[in-house]
Amino acid sequence: MNSEPLPVAVPQQTRAGSSTAHDRGPAPDPIAVLASAVDSAIAALSPRVLRDAEAGPVLESMLAAFAEAVAPVQAGLVVRSPADPLTLVQGYLGNAFTHAVGGDPDATRAALIAARAALAHLVDDDRDDEGGNWRL
């Protein structure tokens, strides 16, 4: 029996610097990802959903889904100055999350809607002739 270890095959690195890197296309726009996450959070707190479920688990699920959706682009959501329009959005989101932790779904939803309205100025949404497609 041979006591030498078997050779290990080492994968070649790709141009991206990782052996597991794949061409995934352009990186997502952080503001668009944030807007989508806010839209999903608003939908998760619709009166219809809250009518049929307890607020606590719904709020927890919404917060977890929001965090998961925004995590990949979090570095692109850094406020660069106090005059950055994202500052207003982050303020509304902070209010929303404070209300969510406090267990108030109506106040959470209101703050999320305010955040989404502020985001509307930063996102290039598809608009209709009336000025926008709002799903509140």
PDB file of C-alpha atoms in Angstrom:
ATOM      1  CA  MET A   1       0.000   0.000   0.000  1.00  0.00           C
ATOM      2  CA  ASN A   2       1.316   3.427  -0.994  1.00  0.00           C
ATOM      3  CA  SER A   3       1.473   5.964   1.871  1.00  0.00           C
ATOM      4  CA  GLU A   4       1.729   9.015  -0.361  1.00  0.00           C
ATOM      5  CA  PRO A   5      -1.376  11.232  -0.489  1.00  0.00           C
ATOM      6  CA  LEU A   6      -3.415  11.306  -3.657  1.00  0.00           C
ATOM      7  CA  PRO A   7      -2.900  14.365  -5.858  1.00  0.00           C
ATOM      8  CA  VAL A   8      -5.503  17.106  -5.480  1.00  0.00           C
ATOM      9  CA  ALA A   9      -6.986  18.703  -8.576  1.00  0.00           C
ATOM     10  CA  VAL A  10      -7.000  22.501  -8.199  1.00  0.00           C
ATOM     11  CA  PRO A  11      -9.438  24.361 -10.448  1.00  0.00           C
ATOM     12  CA  GLN A  12      -8.081  27.105 -12.671  1.00  0.00           C
ATOM     13  CA  GLN A  13      -9.066  30.620 -11.754  1.00  0.00           C
ATOM     14  CA  THR A  14     -11.264  32.601 -14.091  1.00  0.00           C
ATOM     15  CA  ARG A  15     -10.665  36.164 -15.185  1.00  0.00           C
ATOM     16  CA  ALA A  16     -12.948  37.328 -12.389  1.00  0.00           C
ATOM     17  CA  GLY A  17     -10.474  35.858  -9.910  1.00  0.00           C
ATOM     18  CA  SER A  18     -12.604  33.009  -8.635  1.00  0.00           C
ATOM     19  CA  SER A  19     -12.827  29.440  -9.740  1.00  0.00           C
ATOM     20  CA  THR A  20     -16.562  29.603  -9.177  1.00  0.00           C
ATOM     21  CA  ALA A  21     -17.211  32.946 -10.887  1.00  0.00           C
ATOM     22  CA  HIS A  22     -19.792  32.904 -13.625  1.00  0.00           C
ATOM     23  CA  ASP A  23     -20.881  35.538 -16.075  1.00  0.00           C
ATOM     24  CA  ARG A  24     -24.025  36.845 -14.427  1.00  0.00           C
ATOM     25  CA  GLY A  25     -24.428  39.967 -16.491  1.00  0.00           C
ATOM     26  CA  PRO A  26     -24.348  43.505 -15.169  1.00  0.00           C
ATOM     27  CA  ALA A  27     -24.655  44.126 -11.460  1.00  0.00           C
ATOM     28  CA  PRO A  28     -28.148  45.096 -10.312  1.00  0.00           C
ATOM     29  CA  ASP A  29     -28.905  48.754  -9.666  1.00  0.00           C
ATOM     30  CA  PRO A  30     -28.977  49.187  -5.862  1.00  0.00           C
ATOM     31  CA  ILE A  31     -31.749  51.797  -5.982  1.00  0.00           C
ATOM     32  CA  ALA A  32     -33.933  49.567  -8.177  1.00  0.00           C
ATOM     33  CA  VAL A  33     -33.348  46.627  -5.820  1.00  0.00           C
ATOM     34  CA  LEU A  34     -34.259  48.825  -2.850  1.00  0.00           C
ATOM     35  CA  ALA A  35     -37.429  50.042  -4.582  1.00  0.00           C
ATOM     36  CA  SER A  36     -38.424  46.461  -5.353  1.00  0.00           C
ATOM     37  CA  ALA A  37     -37.795  45.416  -1.743  1.00  0.00           C
ATOM     38  CA  VAL A  38     -39.925  48.309  -0.479  1.00  0.00           C
ATOM     39  CA  ASP A  39     -42.702  47.374  -2.930  1.00  0.00           C
ATOM     40  CA  SER A  40     -42.625  43.798  -1.631  1.00  0.00           C
ATOM     41  CA  ALA A  41     -42.665  44.985   1.981  1.00  0.00           C
ATOM     42  CA  ILE A  42     -45.707  47.182   1.308  1.00  0.00           C
ATOM     43  CA  ALA A  43     -47.493  44.268  -0.350  1.00  0.00           C
ATOM     44  CA  ALA A  44     -46.632  41.997   2.586  1.00  0.00           C
ATOM     45  CA  LEU A  45     -48.430  44.420   4.906  1.00  0.00           C
ATOM     46  CA  SER A  46     -51.570  44.859   2.848  1.00  0.00           C
ATOM     47  CA  PRO A  47     -54.792  45.129   4.857  1.00  0.00           C
ATOM     48  CA  ARG A  48     -55.966  41.873   3.268  1.00  0.00           C
ATOM     49  CA  VAL A  49     -52.899  40.008   4.567  1.00  0.00           C
ATOM     50  CA  LEU A  50     -53.153  41.553   8.026  1.00  0.00           C
ATOM     51  CA  ARG A  51     -56.858  40.791   8.262  1.00  0.00           C
ATOM     52  CA  ASP A  52     -56.120  37.050   8.051  1.00  0.00           C
ATOM     53  CA  ALA A  53     -52.896  36.834  10.089  1.00  0.00           C
ATOM     54  CA  GLU A  54     -51.321  38.017  13.323  1.00  0.00           C
ATOM     55  CA  ALA A  55     -49.227  41.151  12.892  1.00  0.00           C
ATOM     56  CA  GLY A  56     -46.096  39.899  14.699  1.00  0.00           C
ATOM     57  CA  PRO A  57     -45.182  37.019  12.387  1.00  0.00           C
ATOM     58  CA  VAL A  58     -46.140  39.064   9.300  1.00  0.00           C
ATOM     59  CA  LEU A  59     -43.858  41.915  10.389  1.00  0.00           C
ATOM     60  CA  GLU A  60     -41.007  39.520  11.175  1.00  0.00           C
ATOM     61  CA  SER A  61     -41.357  37.829   7.801  1.00  0.00           C
ATOM     62  CA  MET A  62     -41.442  41.190   6.009  1.00  0.00           C
ATOM     63  CA  LEU A  63     -38.300  42.381   7.787  1.00  0.00           C
ATOM     64  CA  ALA A  64     -36.439  39.167   6.999  1.00  0.00           C
ATOM     65  CA  ALA A  65     -37.461  39.246   3.324  1.00  0.00           C
ATOM     66  CA  PHE A  66     -36.479  42.917   3.049  1.00  0.00           C
ATOM     67  CA  ALA A  67     -33.051  42.296   4.592  1.00  0.00           C
ATOM     68  CA  GLU A  68     -32.449  39.321   2.313  1.00  0.00           C
ATOM     69  CA  ALA A  69     -33.455  41.253  -0.805  1.00  0.00           C
ATOM     70  CA  VAL A  70     -31.281  44.283  -0.051  1.00  0.00           C
ATOM     71  CA  ALA A  71     -28.215  42.473   1.334  1.00  0.00           C
ATOM     72  CA  PRO A  72     -26.495  41.918  -2.050  1.00  0.00           C
ATOM     73  CA  VAL A  73     -26.587  45.651  -2.892  1.00  0.00           C
ATOM     74  CA  GLN A  74     -26.179  47.124   0.574  1.00  0.00           C
ATOM     75  CA  ALA A  75     -22.756  48.610  -0.219  1.00  0.00           C
ATOM     76  CA  GLY A  76     -24.308  50.584  -3.073  1.00  0.00           C
ATOM     77  CA  LEU A  77     -26.833  52.205  -0.742  1.00  0.00           C
ATOM     78  CA  VAL A  78     -24.353  54.273   1.257  1.00  0.00           C
ATOM     79  CA  VAL A  79     -25.312  57.907   1.758  1.00  0.00           C
ATOM     80  CA  ARG A  80     -22.467  60.052   0.471  1.00  0.00           C
ATOM     81  CA  SER A  81     -23.578  63.393   1.954  1.00  0.00           C
ATOM     82  CA  PRO A  82     -26.421  64.855   4.029  1.00  0.00           C
ATOM     83  CA  ALA A  83     -27.871  66.302   0.822  1.00  0.00           C
ATOM     84  CA  ASP A  84     -28.021  62.849  -0.817  1.00  0.00           C
ATOM     85  CA  PRO A  85     -31.662  62.093  -1.753  1.00  0.00           C
ATOM     86  CA  LEU A  86     -31.171  58.611  -0.328  1.00  0.00           C
ATOM     87  CA  THR A  87     -30.959  60.206   3.147  1.00  0.00           C
ATOM     88  CA  LEU A  88     -34.700  60.896   3.097  1.00  0.00           C
ATOM     89  CA  VAL A  89     -35.462  57.340   1.987  1.00  0.00           C
ATOM     90  CA  GLN A  90     -33.295  55.887   4.729  1.00  0.00           C
ATOM     91  CA  GLY A  91     -35.037  58.086   7.294  1.00  0.00           C
ATOM     92  CA  TYR A  92     -38.446  56.748   6.272  1.00  0.00           C
ATOM     93  CA  LEU A  93     -37.115  53.191   6.279  1.00  0.00           C
ATOM     94  CA  GLY A  94     -35.685  53.707   9.757  1.00  0.00           C
ATOM     95  CA  ASN A  95     -39.114  54.860  10.917  1.00  0.00           C
ATOM     96  CA  ALA A  96     -40.744  51.865   9.238  1.00  0.00           C
ATOM     97  CA  PHE A  97     -38.413  49.390  10.909  1.00  0.00           C
ATOM     98  CA  THR A  98     -38.871  51.071  14.304  1.00  0.00           C
ATOM     99  CA  HIS A  99     -42.646  50.710  13.950  1.00  0.00           C
ATOM    100  CA  ALA A 100     -42.244  47.106  12.763  1.00  0.00           C
ATOM    101  CA  VAL A 101     -40.165  46.176  15.804  1.00  0.00           C
ATOM    102  CA  GLY A 102     -42.795  47.905  17.941  1.00  0.00           C
ATOM    103  CA  GLY A 103     -45.488  45.727  16.367  1.00  0.00           C
ATOM    104  CA  ASP A 104     -47.444  48.462  14.558  1.00  0.00           C
ATOM    105  CA  PRO A 105     -48.183  47.261  11.006  1.00  0.00           C
ATOM    106  CA  ASP A 106     -50.221  50.332   9.999  1.00  0.00           C
ATOM    107  CA  ALA A 107     -47.476  52.800  10.959  1.00  0.00           C
ATOM    108  CA  THR A 108     -44.892  50.497   9.357  1.00  0.00           C
ATOM    109  CA  ARG A 109     -46.830  50.428   6.097  1.00  0.00           C
ATOM    110  CA  ALA A 110     -47.313  54.213   6.143  1.00  0.00           C
ATOM    111  CA  ALA A 111     -43.568  54.785   6.569  1.00  0.00           C
ATOM    112  CA  LEU A 112     -42.809  52.262   3.802  1.00  0.00           C
ATOM    113  CA  ILE A 113     -45.194  54.101   1.473  1.00  0.00           C
ATOM    114  CA  ALA A 114     -43.416  57.376   2.293  1.00  0.00           C
ATOM    115  CA  ALA A 115     -40.060  55.712   1.553  1.00  0.00           C
ATOM    116  CA  ARG A 116     -41.396  54.415  -1.771  1.00  0.00           C
ATOM    117  CA  ALA A 117     -42.683  57.868  -2.698  1.00  0.00           C
ATOM    118  CA  ALA A 118     -39.232  59.308  -1.990  1.00  0.00           C
ATOM    119  CA  LEU A 119     -37.661  56.507  -4.034  1.00  0.00           C
ATOM    120  CA  ALA A 120     -39.899  57.359  -6.992  1.00  0.00           C
ATOM    121  CA  HIS A 121     -37.660  60.344  -7.655  1.00  0.00           C
ATOM    122  CA  LEU A 122     -34.587  58.107  -7.795  1.00  0.00           C
ATOM    123  CA  VAL A 123     -35.921  55.196  -9.835  1.00  0.00           C
ATOM    124  CA  ASP A 124     -36.582  55.141 -13.548  1.00  0.00           C
ATOM    125  CA  ASP A 125     -39.920  53.297 -13.340  1.00  0.00           C
ATOM    126  CA  ASP A 126     -42.172  52.592 -16.281  1.00  0.00           C
ATOM    127  CA  ARG A 127     -44.661  55.440 -16.207  1.00  0.00           C
ATOM    128  CA  ASP A 128     -48.026  55.762 -17.823  1.00  0.00           C
ATOM    129  CA  ASP A 129     -49.443  59.002 -19.218  1.00  0.00           C
ATOM    130  CA  GLU A 130     -50.979  59.888 -15.858  1.00  0.00           C
ATOM    131  CA  GLY A 131     -47.586  60.042 -14.114  1.00  0.00           C
ATOM    132  CA  GLY A 132     -47.071  56.642 -12.585  1.00  0.00           C
ATOM    133  CA  ASN A 133     -48.280  53.177 -11.792  1.00  0.00           C
ATOM    134  CA  TRP A 134     -48.717  53.089  -8.032  1.00  0.00           C
ATOM    135  CA  ARG A 135     -49.511  49.864  -6.202  1.00  0.00           C
ATOM    136  CA  LEU A 136     -50.204  50.969  -2.667  1.00  0.00           C
TER     137      LEU A 136
END
